[in-house]
Amino acid sequence: MRVEILGTRGNIPLSAPGYVRHAGVLVDRSILLDLGELSYLRRRPRQIFITHLHPDHAAFLATREPPSGPLYLPERLPIAPHANVVRRAVQLGEYRVIPVPTEHAVNRRSLGYIVERGRRRILYTSDLISIHRRHNARLGRLDLVITDGSFMRSGGLVRVDPATSKRFGHAGIPDLVAFFARFTSRIVFTHFGSWFFRDVPASRRRLSALGDGVHVIAARDGMVINV
Ligand SMILES: [Zn+2]
Ligand SMILES: [Zn+2]
């Protein structure tokens, strides 16, 4: 599979050359995971899967003009009545897209997506605190994990909503490396938070030093990974 990371910037005002665009991962030039920029539509994806309805992952929330082609969402959205709500794995020719529920927001359902083609399997999670134990069997062996680079500090930033007692926010990168190392030997971080932009070369080095047996890589806008 050819995996292209279209955008690496989190939902923050900061950017740096090579880290400008919001979330988007294009698999084999056909399946787009997240539409953080409307310009990604120019790549003419055949299907678009959205991880969660935050505007840095679904740019059409701001314009209120969802793309007209096949669109898969984690929950119903009145401005996109034609969209499919993902409840189970979706078979698309030789590809299978498997949803993995993630913990991230209070009032929004969020999903990671495993994209399978033959024996190859990749997982893209976007923003998350955790994946519940009951979904771990779905993860299995993964050739690549692409996940949330919002916070470098352990523990990330997790808050509790007083009304629902639900947690929301982002895990720390070291927490995610420890969790995903059980399932993969290659982890790519994207969706960078402000920590990353203070000194980009140093931040890239800090990330790749985290490995401990696992290959940890900082993404960059337009980076291509062959799996
Ligand atoms: Zn985000
Ligand atoms: Zn989010």
Coordinates of C-alpha atoms in Angstrom, one line a residue, residues 31-209:
I31 CA -9.2 6.1 0.1
L32 CA -8.9 9.3 2.1
L33 CA -8.9 9.2 5.9
D34 CA -9.9 12.7 7.2
L35 CA -10.5 15.8 5.2
G36 CA -8.7 18.5 7.1
E37 CA -8.4 20.6 4.0
L38 CA -11.0 21.0 1.3
S39 CA -8.0 21.1 -1.2
Y40 CA -7.6 17.3 -0.6
L41 CA -10.7 16.9 -2.8
R42 CA -8.5 17.8 -5.8
R43 CA -6.8 14.4 -5.3
R44 CA -10.1 12.9 -6.3
P45 CA -10.4 10.2 -3.5
R46 CA -12.9 7.5 -4.3
Q47 CA -14.0 7.3 -0.7
I48 CA -13.6 9.6 2.3
F49 CA -13.7 8.3 5.9
I50 CA -13.8 10.9 8.7
T51 CA -12.5 10.0 12.1
H52 CA -14.5 12.5 14.1
L53 CA -16.5 15.7 13.4
H54 CA -14.0 18.3 14.5
P55 CA -13.2 20.9 11.8
D56 CA -9.5 20.1 11.5
H57 CA -10.6 16.6 10.4
A58 CA -13.8 17.5 8.5
A59 CA -13.2 20.9 6.9
F60 CA -16.7 20.9 5.4
L61 CA -18.1 21.6 8.9
A62 CA -17.0 25.2 8.4
T63 CA -18.4 25.6 4.9
R64 CA -21.4 23.4 5.5
E65 CA -20.8 21.9 2.1
P66 CA -19.9 18.2 2.5
P67 CA -18.3 16.5 -0.5
S68 CA -20.8 14.8 -2.8
G69 CA -19.0 11.5 -3.3
P70 CA -19.0 8.5 -1.0
L71 CA -18.5 9.8 2.5
Y72 CA -18.3 7.7 5.7
L73 CA -18.8 9.4 9.1
P74 CA -18.7 8.1 12.7
E75 CA -22.1 9.6 13.4
R76 CA -25.1 11.2 11.7
L77 CA -24.7 14.7 10.4
P78 CA -27.7 16.7 9.3
I79 CA -25.8 18.7 6.6
A80 CA -24.7 15.4 5.1
P81 CA -27.8 13.2 4.9
H82 CA -26.2 11.1 2.1
A83 CA -23.2 10.0 4.2
N84 CA -22.8 6.5 5.5
V85 CA -22.6 6.1 9.3
V86 CA -19.8 3.6 10.0
R87 CA -21.0 0.8 12.3
R88 CA -19.0 -2.2 11.0
A89 CA -16.2 -3.0 8.6
V90 CA -16.7 -1.6 5.0
Q91 CA -15.5 -3.8 2.1
L92 CA -14.4 -1.8 -0.9
G93 CA -13.1 -4.1 -3.6
E94 CA -9.8 -5.5 -2.3
Y95 CA -9.8 -3.2 0.6
R96 CA -11.5 -3.6 4.0
V97 CA -11.8 -0.6 6.3
I98 CA -12.4 -1.6 9.9
P99 CA -13.6 1.0 12.4
V100 CA -11.9 1.1 15.9
P101 CA -13.8 3.2 18.4
T102 CA -11.4 5.7 20.2
E103 CA -11.8 7.9 23.3
H104 CA -11.3 11.5 22.4
A105 CA -14.3 13.9 22.8
V106 CA -17.4 14.2 24.9
N107 CA -20.1 14.8 22.5
R108 CA -18.5 13.3 19.4
R109 CA -18.1 9.7 18.5
S110 CA -14.5 9.1 17.2
L111 CA -13.1 6.2 15.2
G112 CA -9.7 5.0 14.1
Y113 CA -9.6 3.1 10.8
I114 CA -7.7 0.0 9.9
V115 CA -7.2 -0.3 6.2
E116 CA -6.5 -3.8 5.1
R117 CA -5.4 -5.0 1.6
G118 CA -4.4 -8.6 1.4
R119 CA -2.1 -9.3 4.3
R120 CA -1.2 -5.6 4.8
R121 CA -2.8 -3.7 7.5
I122 CA -2.4 -0.1 8.6
L123 CA -4.2 1.9 11.4
Y124 CA -4.9 5.6 11.4
T125 CA -6.3 6.9 14.7
S126 CA -6.2 10.7 14.6
D127 CA -6.9 12.4 18.0
L128 CA -7.2 10.0 20.9
I129 CA -6.8 9.4 24.6
S130 CA -7.1 5.6 24.4
I131 CA -8.5 2.6 22.7
H132 CA -10.6 0.5 25.0
R133 CA -9.3 -3.0 25.8
R134 CA -12.4 -4.6 24.3
H135 CA -11.3 -3.3 20.9
N136 CA -7.7 -4.5 21.1
A137 CA -8.5 -7.8 19.4
R138 CA -9.4 -5.8 16.3
L139 CA -6.0 -4.3 16.2
G140 CA -4.0 -7.5 15.8
R141 CA -0.8 -7.2 13.9
L142 CA -0.3 -3.9 12.2
D143 CA 2.3 -3.0 9.5
L144 CA 2.0 0.7 10.4
V145 CA 0.2 2.9 12.9
I146 CA -0.3 6.6 12.2
T147 CA -1.4 8.5 15.3
D148 CA -1.8 11.7 17.4
G149 CA 1.3 13.9 18.0
S150 CA -0.5 16.6 19.9
F151 CA 1.5 16.3 23.2
M152 CA 5.0 15.2 23.9
R153 CA 4.6 15.0 27.7
S154 CA 3.5 11.8 29.3
G155 CA -0.2 11.9 30.1
G156 CA -0.9 14.4 27.3
L157 CA -3.8 16.6 28.1
V158 CA -6.9 14.9 29.4
R159 CA -9.7 16.7 31.0
V160 CA -13.0 15.5 32.5
D161 CA -16.3 17.0 31.5
P162 CA -18.2 17.9 34.7
A163 CA -21.6 17.3 33.2
T164 CA -21.0 13.7 31.8
S165 CA -17.8 12.7 33.8
K166 CA -16.4 11.7 30.4
R167 CA -12.8 12.2 29.6
F168 CA -11.7 14.2 26.6
G169 CA -8.4 15.3 25.1
H170 CA -5.2 13.6 23.9
A171 CA -2.8 11.1 25.2
G172 CA 0.9 11.9 25.4
I173 CA 3.2 10.5 22.7
P174 CA 5.1 8.3 25.1
D175 CA 1.8 6.7 26.2
L176 CA 0.9 6.0 22.6
V177 CA 4.3 4.5 21.8
A178 CA 3.9 2.2 24.8
F179 CA 0.4 1.2 23.8
F180 CA 0.9 0.6 20.1
A181 CA 4.3 -1.1 20.4
R182 CA 2.3 -4.3 21.2
F183 CA 0.7 -4.2 17.8
T184 CA 3.3 -2.8 15.4
S185 CA 7.0 -2.1 14.8
R186 CA 6.4 1.2 13.0
I187 CA 4.6 4.3 14.4
V188 CA 4.3 7.5 12.5
F189 CA 3.2 10.7 14.4
T190 CA 1.2 13.4 12.8
H191 CA -1.3 16.1 14.1
F192 CA 1.5 18.0 15.8
G193 CA 0.7 20.3 18.7
S194 CA 2.6 23.5 19.7
W195 CA 5.4 21.5 21.4
F196 CA 6.6 20.4 18.0
F197 CA 6.9 23.8 16.4
R198 CA 9.2 25.4 19.0
D199 CA 12.2 23.7 17.4
V200 CA 11.2 21.4 14.6
P201 CA 14.6 19.6 14.0
A202 CA 14.9 18.9 17.8
S203 CA 11.3 17.7 18.0
R204 CA 11.9 15.3 15.1
R205 CA 15.0 13.9 16.9
R206 CA 13.1 13.6 20.2
L207 CA 10.4 11.6 18.5
S208 CA 12.8 9.2 16.7
A209 CA 14.7 8.6 20.0

